[in-house]
PDB file of C-alpha atoms in Angstrom:
ATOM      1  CA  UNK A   9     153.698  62.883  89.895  1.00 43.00           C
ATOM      2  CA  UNK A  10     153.921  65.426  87.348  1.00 55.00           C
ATOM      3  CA  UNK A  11     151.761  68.606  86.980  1.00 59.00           C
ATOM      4  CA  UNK A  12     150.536  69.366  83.733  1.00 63.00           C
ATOM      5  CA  UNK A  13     148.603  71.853  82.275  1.00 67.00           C
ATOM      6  CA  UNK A  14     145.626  72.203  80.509  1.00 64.00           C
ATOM      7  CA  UNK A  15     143.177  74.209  78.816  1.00 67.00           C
ATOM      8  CA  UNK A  16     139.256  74.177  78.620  1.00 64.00           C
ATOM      9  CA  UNK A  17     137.329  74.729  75.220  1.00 64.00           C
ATOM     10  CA  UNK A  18     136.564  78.320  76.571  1.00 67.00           C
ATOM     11  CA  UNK A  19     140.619  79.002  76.951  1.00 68.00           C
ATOM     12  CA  UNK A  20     140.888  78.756  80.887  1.00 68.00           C
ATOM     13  CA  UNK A  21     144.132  76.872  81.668  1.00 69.00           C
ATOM     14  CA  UNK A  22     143.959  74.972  84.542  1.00 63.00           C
ATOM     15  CA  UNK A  23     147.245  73.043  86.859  1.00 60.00           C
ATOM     16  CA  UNK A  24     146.460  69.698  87.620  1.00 58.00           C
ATOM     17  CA  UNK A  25     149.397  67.529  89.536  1.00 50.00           C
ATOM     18  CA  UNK A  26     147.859  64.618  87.596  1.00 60.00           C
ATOM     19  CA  UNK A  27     145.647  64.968  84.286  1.00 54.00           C
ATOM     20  CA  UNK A  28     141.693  64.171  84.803  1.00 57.00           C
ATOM     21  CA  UNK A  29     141.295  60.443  83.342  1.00 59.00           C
ATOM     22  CA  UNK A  30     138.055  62.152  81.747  1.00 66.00           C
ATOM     23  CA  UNK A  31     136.156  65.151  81.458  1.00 68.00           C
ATOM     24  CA  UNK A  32     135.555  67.346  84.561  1.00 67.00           C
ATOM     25  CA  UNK A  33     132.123  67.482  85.784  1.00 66.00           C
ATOM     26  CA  UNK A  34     130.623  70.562  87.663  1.00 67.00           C
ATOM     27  CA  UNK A  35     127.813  71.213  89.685  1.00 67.00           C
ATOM     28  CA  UNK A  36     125.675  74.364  90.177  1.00 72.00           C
ATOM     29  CA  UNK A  37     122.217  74.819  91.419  1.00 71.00           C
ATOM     30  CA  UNK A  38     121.018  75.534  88.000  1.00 74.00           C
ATOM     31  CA  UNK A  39     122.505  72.274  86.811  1.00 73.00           C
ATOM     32  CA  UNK A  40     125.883  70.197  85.600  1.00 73.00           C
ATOM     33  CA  UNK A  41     128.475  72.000  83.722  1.00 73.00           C
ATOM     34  CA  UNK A  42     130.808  69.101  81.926  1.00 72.00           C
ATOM     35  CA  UNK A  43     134.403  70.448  80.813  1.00 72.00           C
ATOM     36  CA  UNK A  44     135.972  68.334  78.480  1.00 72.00           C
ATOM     37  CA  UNK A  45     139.571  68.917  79.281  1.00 69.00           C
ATOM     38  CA  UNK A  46     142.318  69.318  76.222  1.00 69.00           C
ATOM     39  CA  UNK A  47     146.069  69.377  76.824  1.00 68.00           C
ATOM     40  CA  UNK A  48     147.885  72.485  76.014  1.00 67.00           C
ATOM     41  CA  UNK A  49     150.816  72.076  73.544  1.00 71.00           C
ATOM     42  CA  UNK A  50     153.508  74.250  74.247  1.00 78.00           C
ATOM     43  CA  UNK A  51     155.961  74.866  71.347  1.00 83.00           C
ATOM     44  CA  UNK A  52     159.763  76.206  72.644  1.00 87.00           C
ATOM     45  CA  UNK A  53     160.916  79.867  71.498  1.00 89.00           C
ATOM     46  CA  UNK A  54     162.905  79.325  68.098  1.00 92.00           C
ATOM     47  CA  UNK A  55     166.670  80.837  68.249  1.00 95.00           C
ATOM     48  CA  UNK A  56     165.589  84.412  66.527  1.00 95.00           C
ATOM     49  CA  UNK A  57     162.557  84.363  69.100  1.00 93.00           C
ATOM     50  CA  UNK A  58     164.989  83.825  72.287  1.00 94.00           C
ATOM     51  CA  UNK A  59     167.813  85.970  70.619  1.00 95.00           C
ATOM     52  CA  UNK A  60     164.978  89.050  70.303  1.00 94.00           C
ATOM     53  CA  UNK A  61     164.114  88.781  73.927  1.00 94.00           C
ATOM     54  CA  UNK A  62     167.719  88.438  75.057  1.00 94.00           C
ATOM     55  CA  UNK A  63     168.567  91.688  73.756  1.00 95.00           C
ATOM     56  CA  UNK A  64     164.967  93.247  74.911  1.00 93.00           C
ATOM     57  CA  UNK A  65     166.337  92.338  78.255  1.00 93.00           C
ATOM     58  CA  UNK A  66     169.855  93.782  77.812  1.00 93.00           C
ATOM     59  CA  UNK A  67     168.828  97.042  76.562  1.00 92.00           C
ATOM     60  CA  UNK A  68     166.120  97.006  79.753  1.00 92.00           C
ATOM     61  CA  UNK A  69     169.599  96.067  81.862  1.00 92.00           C
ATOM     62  CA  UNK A  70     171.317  98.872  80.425  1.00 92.00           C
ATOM     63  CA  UNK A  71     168.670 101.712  81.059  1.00 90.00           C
ATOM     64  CA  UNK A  72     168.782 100.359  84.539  1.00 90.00           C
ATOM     65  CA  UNK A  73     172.471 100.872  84.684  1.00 91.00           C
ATOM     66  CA  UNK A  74     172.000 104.539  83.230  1.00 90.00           C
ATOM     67  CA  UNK A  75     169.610 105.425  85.874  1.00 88.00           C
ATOM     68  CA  UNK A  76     171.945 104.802  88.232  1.00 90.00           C
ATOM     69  CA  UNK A  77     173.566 107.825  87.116  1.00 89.00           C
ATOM     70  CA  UNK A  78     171.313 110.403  86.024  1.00 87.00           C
ATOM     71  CA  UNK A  79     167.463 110.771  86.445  1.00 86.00           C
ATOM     72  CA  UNK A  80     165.024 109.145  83.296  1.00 84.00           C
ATOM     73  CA  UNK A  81     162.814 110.012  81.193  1.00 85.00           C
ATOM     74  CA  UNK A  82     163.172 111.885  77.792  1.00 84.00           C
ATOM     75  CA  UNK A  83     162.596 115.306  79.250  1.00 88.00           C
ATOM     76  CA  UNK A  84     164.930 114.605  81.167  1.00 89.00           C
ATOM     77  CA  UNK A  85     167.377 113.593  79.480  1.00 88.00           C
ATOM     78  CA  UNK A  86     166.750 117.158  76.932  1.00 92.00           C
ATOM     79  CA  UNK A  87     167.208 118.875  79.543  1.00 93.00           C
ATOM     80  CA  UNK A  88     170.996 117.356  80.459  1.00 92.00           C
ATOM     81  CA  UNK A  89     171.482 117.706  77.125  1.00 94.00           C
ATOM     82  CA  UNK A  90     170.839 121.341  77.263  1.00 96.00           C
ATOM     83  CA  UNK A  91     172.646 122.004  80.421  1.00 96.00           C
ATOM     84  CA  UNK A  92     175.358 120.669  78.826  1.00 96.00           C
ATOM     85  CA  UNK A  93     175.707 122.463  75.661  1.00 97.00           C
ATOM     86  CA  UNK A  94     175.145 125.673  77.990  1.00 97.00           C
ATOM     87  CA  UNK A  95     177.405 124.586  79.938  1.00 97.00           C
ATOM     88  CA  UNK A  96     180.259 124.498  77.183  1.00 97.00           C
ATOM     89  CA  UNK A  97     179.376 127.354  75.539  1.00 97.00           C
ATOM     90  CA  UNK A  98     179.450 129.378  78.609  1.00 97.00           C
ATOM     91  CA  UNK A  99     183.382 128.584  79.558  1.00 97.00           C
ATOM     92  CA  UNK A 100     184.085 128.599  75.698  1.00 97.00           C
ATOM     93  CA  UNK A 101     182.745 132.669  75.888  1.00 96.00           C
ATOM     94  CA  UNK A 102     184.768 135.066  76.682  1.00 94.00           C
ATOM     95  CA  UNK A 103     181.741 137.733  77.942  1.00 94.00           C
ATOM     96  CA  UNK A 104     178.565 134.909  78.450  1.00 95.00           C
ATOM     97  CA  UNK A 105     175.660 136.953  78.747  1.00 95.00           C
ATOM     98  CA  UNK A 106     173.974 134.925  82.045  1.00 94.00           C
ATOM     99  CA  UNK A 107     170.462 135.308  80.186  1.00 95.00           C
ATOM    100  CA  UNK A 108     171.409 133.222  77.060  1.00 96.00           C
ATOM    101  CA  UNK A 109     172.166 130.166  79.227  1.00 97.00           C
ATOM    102  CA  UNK A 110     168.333 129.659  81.122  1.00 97.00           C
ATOM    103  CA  UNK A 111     168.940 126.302  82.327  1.00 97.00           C
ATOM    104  CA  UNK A 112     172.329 127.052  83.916  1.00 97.00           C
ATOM    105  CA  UNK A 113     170.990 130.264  85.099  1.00 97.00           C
ATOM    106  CA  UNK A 114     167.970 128.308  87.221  1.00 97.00           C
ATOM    107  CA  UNK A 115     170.710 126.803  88.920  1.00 96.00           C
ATOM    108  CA  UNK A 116     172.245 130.083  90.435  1.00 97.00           C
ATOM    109  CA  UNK A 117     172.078 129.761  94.364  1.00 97.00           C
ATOM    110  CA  UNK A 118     171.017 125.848  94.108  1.00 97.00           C
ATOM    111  CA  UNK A 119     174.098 124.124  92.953  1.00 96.00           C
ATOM    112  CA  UNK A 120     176.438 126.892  93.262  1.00 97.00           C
ATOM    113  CA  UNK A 121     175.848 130.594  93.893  1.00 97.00           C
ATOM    114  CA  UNK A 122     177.268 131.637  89.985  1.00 97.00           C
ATOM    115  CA  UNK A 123     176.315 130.713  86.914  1.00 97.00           C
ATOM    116  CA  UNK A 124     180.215 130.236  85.673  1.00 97.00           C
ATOM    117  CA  UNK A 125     180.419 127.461  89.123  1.00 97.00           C
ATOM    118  CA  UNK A 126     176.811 125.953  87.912  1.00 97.00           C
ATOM    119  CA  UNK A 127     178.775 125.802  84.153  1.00 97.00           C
ATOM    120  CA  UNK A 128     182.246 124.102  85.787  1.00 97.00           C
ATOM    121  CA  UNK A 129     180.077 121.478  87.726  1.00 97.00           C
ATOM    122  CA  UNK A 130     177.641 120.792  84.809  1.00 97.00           C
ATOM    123  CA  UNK A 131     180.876 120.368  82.373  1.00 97.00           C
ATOM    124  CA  UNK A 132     182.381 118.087  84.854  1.00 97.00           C
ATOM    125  CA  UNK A 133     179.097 116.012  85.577  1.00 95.00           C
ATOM    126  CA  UNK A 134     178.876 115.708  81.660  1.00 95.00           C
ATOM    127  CA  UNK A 135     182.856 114.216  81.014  1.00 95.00           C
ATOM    128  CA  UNK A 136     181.852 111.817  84.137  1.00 95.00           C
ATOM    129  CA  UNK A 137     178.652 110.562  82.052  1.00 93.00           C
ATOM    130  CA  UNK A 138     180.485 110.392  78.712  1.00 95.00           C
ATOM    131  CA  UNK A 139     182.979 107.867  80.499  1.00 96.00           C
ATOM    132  CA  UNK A 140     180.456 105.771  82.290  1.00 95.00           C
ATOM    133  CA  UNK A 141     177.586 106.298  79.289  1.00 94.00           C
ATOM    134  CA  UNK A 142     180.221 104.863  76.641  1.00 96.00           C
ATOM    135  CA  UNK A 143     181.198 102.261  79.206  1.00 96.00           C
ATOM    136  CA  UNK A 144     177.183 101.123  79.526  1.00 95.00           C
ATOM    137  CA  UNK A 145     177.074 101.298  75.710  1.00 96.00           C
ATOM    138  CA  UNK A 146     180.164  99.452  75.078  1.00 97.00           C
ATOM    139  CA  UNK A 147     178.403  96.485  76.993  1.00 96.00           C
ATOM    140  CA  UNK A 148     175.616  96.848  75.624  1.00 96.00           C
ATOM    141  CA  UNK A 149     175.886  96.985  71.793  1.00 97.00           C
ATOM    142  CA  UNK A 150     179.108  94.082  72.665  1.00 97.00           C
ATOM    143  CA  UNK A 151     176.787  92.154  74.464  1.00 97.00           C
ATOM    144  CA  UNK A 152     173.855  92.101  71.662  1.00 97.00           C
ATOM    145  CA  UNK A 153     176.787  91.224  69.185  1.00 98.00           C
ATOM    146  CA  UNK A 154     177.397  88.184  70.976  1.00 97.00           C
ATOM    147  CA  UNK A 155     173.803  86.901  71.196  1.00 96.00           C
ATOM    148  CA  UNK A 156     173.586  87.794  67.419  1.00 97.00           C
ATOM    149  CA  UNK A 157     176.689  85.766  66.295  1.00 97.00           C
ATOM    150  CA  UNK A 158     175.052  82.635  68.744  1.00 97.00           C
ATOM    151  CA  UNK A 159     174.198  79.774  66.956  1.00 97.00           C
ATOM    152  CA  UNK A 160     172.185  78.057  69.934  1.00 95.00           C
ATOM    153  CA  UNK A 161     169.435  79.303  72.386  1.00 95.00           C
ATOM    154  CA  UNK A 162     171.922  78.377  75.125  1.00 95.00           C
ATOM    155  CA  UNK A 163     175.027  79.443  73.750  1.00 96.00           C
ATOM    156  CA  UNK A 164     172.518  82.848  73.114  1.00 96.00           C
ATOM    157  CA  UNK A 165     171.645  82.528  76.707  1.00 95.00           C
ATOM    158  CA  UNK A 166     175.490  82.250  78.251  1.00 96.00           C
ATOM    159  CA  UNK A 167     175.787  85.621  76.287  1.00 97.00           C
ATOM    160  CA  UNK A 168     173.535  87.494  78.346  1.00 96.00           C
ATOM    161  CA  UNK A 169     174.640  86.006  81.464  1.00 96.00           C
ATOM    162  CA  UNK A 170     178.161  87.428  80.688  1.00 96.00           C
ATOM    163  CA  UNK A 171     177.369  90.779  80.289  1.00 96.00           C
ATOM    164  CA  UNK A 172     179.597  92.522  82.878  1.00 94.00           C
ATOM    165  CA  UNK A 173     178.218  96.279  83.678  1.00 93.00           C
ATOM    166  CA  UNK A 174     180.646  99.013  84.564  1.00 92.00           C
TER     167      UNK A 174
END
């Protein structure tokens, strides 16, 4: 037996394991409800359809993989940016005035008790990012080029299964 789908005139879809031989006849108090029954044509995903959701998926895959370093959202990721640039211009200066670096200095007593500590760990959080952030992006961007240059939906497919995260 097979199941097969189908849909009624008012767009329901119904699962049968084998389709009704005729129309399907219901019953209610207030009367008989007949459903004529009409097979649902599905029509496979063309290459540039599968290709689009392949790399949907892979840049879904590779936010994943960023958030297993550092926290989301786009706030967030303004305010790492931030932290950051504070971060190098405070070792770059010679006399850093603590109140021109505001992120750095909310850190003070949290993740290290000065701001020039809260500046070394920042800076050294940010070179560990740019390793494993290019390393994400490498697979990324390499891994989209390879569903691009696909010239079937499974050769498309075996693309996307290959990706290989840091």
């Amino acid at each position: 037996m097979t199941a097969q789908r189908w849909r009624d005139p008012e767009g329901h879809e119904w699962v049968t394991i084998e389709p009704p031989s005729e129309d399907i006849l219901l019953s209610y108090p207030e009367g008989t409800i007949e459903i004529p029954m009409v097979p649902v044509v599905t029509t496979p995903p063309t290459l540039a359809q599968s290709k689009a959701s392949l790399k949907s998926a892979i840049d879904t895959a590779a936010e994943g993989e960023r958030r297993k370093y550092i926290t989301p959202g786009s706030g967030q990721a303004m305010t790492y940016m931030q932290k950051s640039d504070e971060a190098a211009r405070f070792l770059a200066s010679t006399d850093p005035d603590p109140a021109a670096f505001p992120l750095l200095a909310a850190e003070v007593g949290i993740t290290a008790p000065s701001i020039g500590q809260v500046a070394a760990i920042v800076n050294g959080a940010y070179a560990q990012w740019q390793v494993i952030g290019a390393a994400i992006e490498a697979a990324r961007l390499g891994t989209k080029a390879s569903i691009d240059a696909a010239e079937t939906i499974e050769a498309a497919q075996a693309a996307a299964d290959a990706v290989s995260w840091p």
